[in-house]
Amino acid sequence: MELPHHKILISKEKIIQRVAQLAKDISDEMKDENPLVVVVLKGAFIFASDLVRRFDFPHQIDFISISSYGNATKTTGVAKILKDLDEPIKGRTVLLVEDIVDTGLTLNYLYQLFNIRKPKKIEVAVFLSKMARREYQIPIKFIGFEVPDNFVVGYGLDYKQQYRSLPYIIGIDE
Ligand code: IMP
């Protein structure tokens, strides 16, 4: 599939540098917490794998998959859980790892869902943030980059399930 008209917003080199710094920040904060790292499928899988390979402290990894309503470029709501966590989180520190926070609907949904299970605390790490479109305010401690309000693809993020493996971030003109 040919790439739609695009420009590179974040280079591979900048991503590597920023993710290394985030991993260090998270290590400083969580080294004594033995957190459960929860990767939100599918988009966060590359960000999460680069992050955890730089963690130098004990942690476990789990995955959650949710489906959302909407078309290729606009989310309109969270539909249901496709795959829930395997691990209980009661009393544990959770590091929720997501690809991008846009309106905040998805993270808000996950945050509420996890809170019911009474974890010790929930911290959030997102690779990208589109501040301009935020509707739900969730405390996010670790943010990779702020991006403008256009559809972005690469480093795990897809357009119609394509381009997740691009090592950089591009903005697509719709
Ligand atoms: P939110 O629920 O509005 O915060 O949207 C978050 C979800 O929408 C992310 O987990 C992505 O799956 C998807 N999403 C939002 N913006 C983009 C984008 O620019 N590129 C790819 N996926 C996006």
PDB file of C-alpha atoms and ligand atoms in Angstrom:
ATOM      1  CA  MET A   1       0.000   0.000   0.000  1.00  0.00           C
ATOM      2  CA  GLU A   2       1.497   3.317  -1.096  1.00  0.00           C
ATOM      3  CA  LEU A   3       1.913   5.962   1.601  1.00  0.00           C
ATOM      4  CA  PRO A   4      -0.638   8.783   1.389  1.00  0.00           C
ATOM      5  CA  HIS A   5       0.747  12.327   1.046  1.00  0.00           C
ATOM      6  CA  HIS A   6       2.711  12.962   4.232  1.00  0.00           C
ATOM      7  CA  LYS A   7       5.570  14.695   5.986  1.00  0.00           C
ATOM      8  CA  ILE A   8       7.936  13.377   8.632  1.00  0.00           C
ATOM      9  CA  LEU A   9       7.045  14.925  11.993  1.00  0.00           C
ATOM     10  CA  ILE A  10       9.410  13.024  14.300  1.00  0.00           C
ATOM     11  CA  SER A  11      12.593  11.358  13.082  1.00  0.00           C
ATOM     12  CA  LYS A  12      13.861   7.925  14.087  1.00  0.00           C
ATOM     13  CA  GLU A  13      16.832   9.500  15.900  1.00  0.00           C
ATOM     14  CA  LYS A  14      14.605  11.803  17.971  1.00  0.00           C
ATOM     15  CA  ILE A  15      12.366   8.886  18.918  1.00  0.00           C
ATOM     16  CA  ILE A  16      15.284   6.752  20.106  1.00  0.00           C
ATOM     17  CA  GLN A  17      16.678   9.628  22.177  1.00  0.00           C
ATOM     18  CA  ARG A  18      13.322  10.533  23.747  1.00  0.00           C
ATOM     19  CA  VAL A  19      12.340   6.946  24.565  1.00  0.00           C
ATOM     20  CA  ALA A  20      15.711   6.426  26.296  1.00  0.00           C
ATOM     21  CA  GLN A  21      15.055   9.501  28.436  1.00  0.00           C
ATOM     22  CA  LEU A  22      11.502   8.379  29.254  1.00  0.00           C
ATOM     23  CA  ALA A  23      12.770   4.928  30.255  1.00  0.00           C
ATOM     24  CA  LYS A  24      15.236   6.602  32.608  1.00  0.00           C
ATOM     25  CA  ASP A  25      12.532   8.852  34.104  1.00  0.00           C
ATOM     26  CA  ILE A  26      10.253   5.857  34.629  1.00  0.00           C
ATOM     27  CA  SER A  27      13.095   3.819  36.140  1.00  0.00           C
ATOM     28  CA  ASP A  28      13.849   6.620  38.613  1.00  0.00           C
ATOM     29  CA  GLU A  29      10.202   6.725  39.643  1.00  0.00           C
ATOM     30  CA  MET A  30       9.352   3.005  39.689  1.00  0.00           C
ATOM     31  CA  LYS A  31      12.530   1.072  40.475  1.00  0.00           C
ATOM     32  CA  ASP A  32      11.207  -0.128  43.835  1.00  0.00           C
ATOM     33  CA  GLU A  33       7.596  -0.718  42.783  1.00  0.00           C
ATOM     34  CA  ASN A  34       7.753  -3.929  40.704  1.00  0.00           C
ATOM     35  CA  PRO A  35       5.039  -2.501  38.432  1.00  0.00           C
ATOM     36  CA  LEU A  36       2.791  -4.340  36.037  1.00  0.00           C
ATOM     37  CA  VAL A  37       3.405  -2.748  32.651  1.00  0.00           C
ATOM     38  CA  VAL A  38       0.093  -2.816  30.778  1.00  0.00           C
ATOM     39  CA  VAL A  39       0.487  -2.461  27.019  1.00  0.00           C
ATOM     40  CA  VAL A  40      -2.599  -1.287  25.158  1.00  0.00           C
ATOM     41  CA  LEU A  41      -2.805  -3.250  21.900  1.00  0.00           C
ATOM     42  CA  LYS A  42      -2.133  -2.819  19.163  1.00  0.00           C
ATOM     43  CA  GLY A  43      -0.638   0.648  18.780  1.00  0.00           C
ATOM     44  CA  ALA A  44       1.577   0.694  21.886  1.00  0.00           C
ATOM     45  CA  PHE A  45       3.486  -2.510  21.140  1.00  0.00           C
ATOM     46  CA  ILE A  46       6.582  -0.896  19.605  1.00  0.00           C
ATOM     47  CA  PHE A  47       6.825   1.967  22.106  1.00  0.00           C
ATOM     48  CA  ALA A  48       6.383  -0.502  24.977  1.00  0.00           C
ATOM     49  CA  SER A  49       8.979  -2.940  23.655  1.00  0.00           C
ATOM     50  CA  ASP A  50      11.567  -0.172  23.273  1.00  0.00           C
ATOM     51  CA  LEU A  51      10.747   1.156  26.753  1.00  0.00           C
ATOM     52  CA  VAL A  52      10.863  -2.095  28.708  1.00  0.00           C
ATOM     53  CA  ARG A  53      14.140  -3.177  27.112  1.00  0.00           C
ATOM     54  CA  ARG A  54      15.685  -0.142  28.749  1.00  0.00           C
ATOM     55  CA  PHE A  55      14.153  -0.780  32.185  1.00  0.00           C
ATOM     56  CA  ASP A  56      16.783  -1.836  34.698  1.00  0.00           C
ATOM     57  CA  PHE A  57      14.360  -2.748  37.482  1.00  0.00           C
ATOM     58  CA  PRO A  58      11.911  -5.630  38.152  1.00  0.00           C
ATOM     59  CA  HIS A  59       8.607  -5.435  36.301  1.00  0.00           C
ATOM     60  CA  GLN A  60       6.040  -7.672  34.630  1.00  0.00           C
ATOM     61  CA  ILE A  61       4.249  -7.159  31.342  1.00  0.00           C
ATOM     62  CA  ASP A  62       0.611  -7.703  30.440  1.00  0.00           C
ATOM     63  CA  PHE A  63      -1.607  -6.728  27.508  1.00  0.00           C
ATOM     64  CA  ILE A  64      -5.106  -5.389  27.075  1.00  0.00           C
ATOM     65  CA  SER A  65      -7.007  -4.999  23.834  1.00  0.00           C
ATOM     66  CA  ILE A  66     -10.122  -2.898  23.383  1.00  0.00           C
ATOM     67  CA  SER A  67     -12.161  -2.169  20.314  1.00  0.00           C
ATOM     68  CA  SER A  68     -13.317   1.337  19.531  1.00  0.00           C
ATOM     69  CA  TYR A  69     -16.130   2.676  17.409  1.00  0.00           C
ATOM     70  CA  GLY A  70     -15.324   4.987  14.548  1.00  0.00           C
ATOM     71  CA  ASN A  71     -13.667   5.078  11.139  1.00  0.00           C
ATOM     72  CA  ALA A  72      -9.984   4.968  10.220  1.00  0.00           C
ATOM     73  CA  THR A  73      -9.086   8.404  11.530  1.00  0.00           C
ATOM     74  CA  LYS A  74     -11.735   9.332  14.141  1.00  0.00           C
ATOM     75  CA  THR A  75     -12.549   7.518  17.379  1.00  0.00           C
ATOM     76  CA  THR A  76     -16.087   7.949  18.620  1.00  0.00           C
ATOM     77  CA  GLY A  77     -16.063   5.704  21.657  1.00  0.00           C
ATOM     78  CA  VAL A  78     -14.768   2.603  23.372  1.00  0.00           C
ATOM     79  CA  ALA A  79     -16.851  -0.434  22.461  1.00  0.00           C
ATOM     80  CA  LYS A  80     -15.654  -3.363  24.541  1.00  0.00           C
ATOM     81  CA  ILE A  81     -12.707  -5.289  25.942  1.00  0.00           C
ATOM     82  CA  LEU A  82     -11.388  -7.811  23.411  1.00  0.00           C
ATOM     83  CA  LYS A  83      -8.649  -9.145  25.687  1.00  0.00           C
ATOM     84  CA  ASP A  84      -8.504  -8.391  29.387  1.00  0.00           C
ATOM     85  CA  LEU A  85      -5.438  -8.529  31.627  1.00  0.00           C
ATOM     86  CA  ASP A  86      -4.172 -11.947  32.689  1.00  0.00           C
ATOM     87  CA  GLU A  87      -2.791 -10.581  35.954  1.00  0.00           C
ATOM     88  CA  PRO A  88      -4.733  -9.222  38.941  1.00  0.00           C
ATOM     89  CA  ILE A  89      -3.766  -5.611  39.767  1.00  0.00           C
ATOM     90  CA  LYS A  90      -5.189  -5.290  43.271  1.00  0.00           C
ATOM     91  CA  GLY A  91      -2.590  -3.571  45.457  1.00  0.00           C
ATOM     92  CA  ARG A  92      -0.089  -3.263  42.571  1.00  0.00           C
ATOM     93  CA  THR A  93       1.478  -0.329  40.810  1.00  0.00           C
ATOM     94  CA  VAL A  94       0.360  -0.258  37.186  1.00  0.00           C
ATOM     95  CA  LEU A  95       2.171   1.487  34.355  1.00  0.00           C
ATOM     96  CA  LEU A  96      -0.336   1.932  31.556  1.00  0.00           C
ATOM     97  CA  VAL A  97       1.450   2.289  28.212  1.00  0.00           C
ATOM     98  CA  GLU A  98      -0.504   3.791  25.308  1.00  0.00           C
ATOM     99  CA  ASP A  99       0.471   4.957  21.828  1.00  0.00           C
ATOM    100  CA  ILE A 100      -1.370   8.278  21.685  1.00  0.00           C
ATOM    101  CA  VAL A 101      -3.805  10.309  23.749  1.00  0.00           C
ATOM    102  CA  ASP A 102      -6.186  12.285  21.602  1.00  0.00           C
ATOM    103  CA  THR A 103      -9.557  13.155  23.220  1.00  0.00           C
ATOM    104  CA  GLY A 104      -8.538  11.044  26.229  1.00  0.00           C
ATOM    105  CA  LEU A 105     -11.622   8.838  25.959  1.00  0.00           C
ATOM    106  CA  THR A 106      -9.685   5.573  25.674  1.00  0.00           C
ATOM    107  CA  LEU A 107      -7.298   6.296  28.540  1.00  0.00           C
ATOM    108  CA  ASN A 108     -10.152   7.559  30.691  1.00  0.00           C
ATOM    109  CA  TYR A 109     -12.053   4.320  30.057  1.00  0.00           C
ATOM    110  CA  LEU A 110      -9.031   2.183  30.977  1.00  0.00           C
ATOM    111  CA  TYR A 111      -8.222   4.325  34.001  1.00  0.00           C
ATOM    112  CA  GLN A 112     -11.775   3.903  35.378  1.00  0.00           C
ATOM    113  CA  LEU A 113     -11.787   0.187  34.566  1.00  0.00           C
ATOM    114  CA  PHE A 114      -8.513  -0.407  36.403  1.00  0.00           C
ATOM    115  CA  ASN A 115      -9.404   1.815  39.347  1.00  0.00           C
ATOM    116  CA  ILE A 116     -12.354  -0.437  40.212  1.00  0.00           C
ATOM    117  CA  ARG A 117      -9.810  -3.252  40.727  1.00  0.00           C
ATOM    118  CA  LYS A 118      -8.102  -1.262  43.485  1.00  0.00           C
ATOM    119  CA  PRO A 119      -4.478  -1.039  42.337  1.00  0.00           C
ATOM    120  CA  LYS A 120      -1.941   0.702  44.570  1.00  0.00           C
ATOM    121  CA  LYS A 121      -1.578   3.366  41.889  1.00  0.00           C
ATOM    122  CA  ILE A 122      -1.810   3.862  38.152  1.00  0.00           C
ATOM    123  CA  GLU A 123       0.780   5.828  36.196  1.00  0.00           C
ATOM    124  CA  VAL A 124       0.414   6.512  32.492  1.00  0.00           C
ATOM    125  CA  ALA A 125       3.062   6.674  29.766  1.00  0.00           C
ATOM    126  CA  VAL A 126       1.993   7.793  26.288  1.00  0.00           C
ATOM    127  CA  PHE A 127       4.232   8.119  23.296  1.00  0.00           C
ATOM    128  CA  LEU A 128       2.256  10.968  21.695  1.00  0.00           C
ATOM    129  CA  SER A 129      -0.248  13.553  22.878  1.00  0.00           C
ATOM    130  CA  LYS A 130      -2.618  15.757  20.888  1.00  0.00           C
ATOM    131  CA  MET A 131      -3.335  18.366  23.533  1.00  0.00           C
ATOM    132  CA  ALA A 132      -5.566  20.439  21.254  1.00  0.00           C
ATOM    133  CA  ARG A 133      -8.260  17.765  21.185  1.00  0.00           C
ATOM    134  CA  ARG A 134      -8.359  16.725  24.843  1.00  0.00           C
ATOM    135  CA  GLU A 135     -11.846  16.271  26.359  1.00  0.00           C
ATOM    136  CA  TYR A 136     -11.074  13.962  29.293  1.00  0.00           C
ATOM    137  CA  GLN A 137      -8.385  15.006  31.759  1.00  0.00           C
ATOM    138  CA  ILE A 138      -6.362  12.021  32.922  1.00  0.00           C
ATOM    139  CA  PRO A 139      -3.142  12.443  34.923  1.00  0.00           C
ATOM    140  CA  ILE A 140      -0.340  11.492  32.505  1.00  0.00           C
ATOM    141  CA  LYS A 141       3.107  11.534  34.043  1.00  0.00           C
ATOM    142  CA  PHE A 142       5.194  10.418  31.060  1.00  0.00           C
ATOM    143  CA  ILE A 143       4.670  11.907  27.584  1.00  0.00           C
ATOM    144  CA  GLY A 144       6.995  11.321  24.625  1.00  0.00           C
ATOM    145  CA  PHE A 145       6.006  14.153  22.299  1.00  0.00           C
ATOM    146  CA  GLU A 146       3.211  16.644  21.779  1.00  0.00           C
ATOM    147  CA  VAL A 147       1.957  16.533  18.178  1.00  0.00           C
ATOM    148  CA  PRO A 148      -0.324  18.851  16.225  1.00  0.00           C
ATOM    149  CA  ASP A 149      -3.879  17.894  15.421  1.00  0.00           C
ATOM    150  CA  ASN A 150      -3.384  15.852  12.288  1.00  0.00           C
ATOM    151  CA  PHE A 151      -3.516  12.114  11.837  1.00  0.00           C
ATOM    152  CA  VAL A 152      -0.165  10.551  12.655  1.00  0.00           C
ATOM    153  CA  VAL A 153       1.204   7.164  11.698  1.00  0.00           C
ATOM    154  CA  GLY A 154       4.276   5.018  12.399  1.00  0.00           C
ATOM    155  CA  TYR A 155       6.111   3.620  15.433  1.00  0.00           C
ATOM    156  CA  GLY A 156       3.119   1.364  16.179  1.00  0.00           C
ATOM    157  CA  LEU A 157       0.374   3.718  15.029  1.00  0.00           C
ATOM    158  CA  ASP A 158      -1.627   2.638  11.996  1.00  0.00           C
ATOM    159  CA  TYR A 159      -3.688   3.965   9.159  1.00  0.00           C
ATOM    160  CA  LYS A 160      -6.167   1.225   8.195  1.00  0.00           C
ATOM    161  CA  GLN A 161      -3.864  -1.296   9.924  1.00  0.00           C
ATOM    162  CA  GLN A 162      -0.896  -0.296   7.743  1.00  0.00           C
ATOM    163  CA  TYR A 163       2.426   1.446   8.445  1.00  0.00           C
ATOM    164  CA  ARG A 164       2.815   0.391  12.105  1.00  0.00           C
ATOM    165  CA  SER A 165       6.427  -0.628  11.512  1.00  0.00           C
ATOM    166  CA  LEU A 166       7.667   2.738  10.199  1.00  0.00           C
ATOM    167  CA  PRO A 167      10.539   3.778  12.509  1.00  0.00           C
ATOM    168  CA  TYR A 168       9.468   7.452  12.428  1.00  0.00           C
ATOM    169  CA  ILE A 169       6.228   9.422  12.786  1.00  0.00           C
ATOM    170  CA  ILE A 170       4.523  10.933   9.775  1.00  0.00           C
ATOM    171  CA  GLY A 171       1.509  13.217   9.547  1.00  0.00           C
ATOM    172  CA  ILE A 172      -1.047  12.264   6.915  1.00  0.00           C
ATOM    173  CA  ASP A 173      -3.060  14.860   4.996  1.00  0.00           C
ATOM    174  CA  GLU A 174      -6.670  13.741   4.940  1.00  0.00           C
TER     175      GLU A 174
HETATM  176  P1  IMP B   1      -8.713   8.963  22.235  1.00  0.00           P
HETATM  177  O1  IMP B   1      -9.585   7.922  22.865  1.00  0.00           O
HETATM  178  O2  IMP B   1      -9.544  10.022  21.510  1.00  0.00           O
HETATM  179  O3  IMP B   1      -7.719   9.595  23.169  1.00  0.00           O
HETATM  180  O4  IMP B   1      -7.933   8.262  21.065  1.00  0.00           O
HETATM  181  C1  IMP B   1      -6.922   7.376  21.333  1.00  0.00           C
HETATM  182  C2  IMP B   1      -6.916   6.228  20.361  1.00  0.00           C
HETATM  183  O5  IMP B   1      -7.289   6.618  19.040  1.00  0.00           O
HETATM  184  C3  IMP B   1      -5.486   5.735  20.265  1.00  0.00           C
HETATM  185  O6  IMP B   1      -5.314   4.607  21.096  1.00  0.00           O
HETATM  186  C4  IMP B   1      -5.321   5.396  18.803  1.00  0.00           C
HETATM  187  O7  IMP B   1      -5.629   4.037  18.607  1.00  0.00           O
HETATM  188  C5  IMP B   1      -6.342   6.229  18.083  1.00  0.00           C
HETATM  189  N1  IMP B   1      -5.751   7.441  17.501  1.00  0.00           N
HETATM  190  C6  IMP B   1      -6.008   8.725  17.844  1.00  0.00           C
HETATM  191  N2  IMP B   1      -5.317   9.587  17.085  1.00  0.00           N
HETATM  192  C7  IMP B   1      -4.583   8.826  16.238  1.00  0.00           C
HETATM  193  C8  IMP B   1      -3.624   9.151  15.201  1.00  0.00           C
HETATM  194  O8  IMP B   1      -3.323  10.317  14.880  1.00  0.00           O
HETATM  195  N3  IMP B   1      -3.068   8.081  14.562  1.00  0.00           N
HETATM  196  C9  IMP B   1      -3.360   6.782  14.862  1.00  0.00           C
HETATM  197  N4  IMP B   1      -4.238   6.450  15.821  1.00  0.00           N
HETATM  198  C10 IMP B   1      -4.849   7.456  16.504  1.00  0.00           C
END
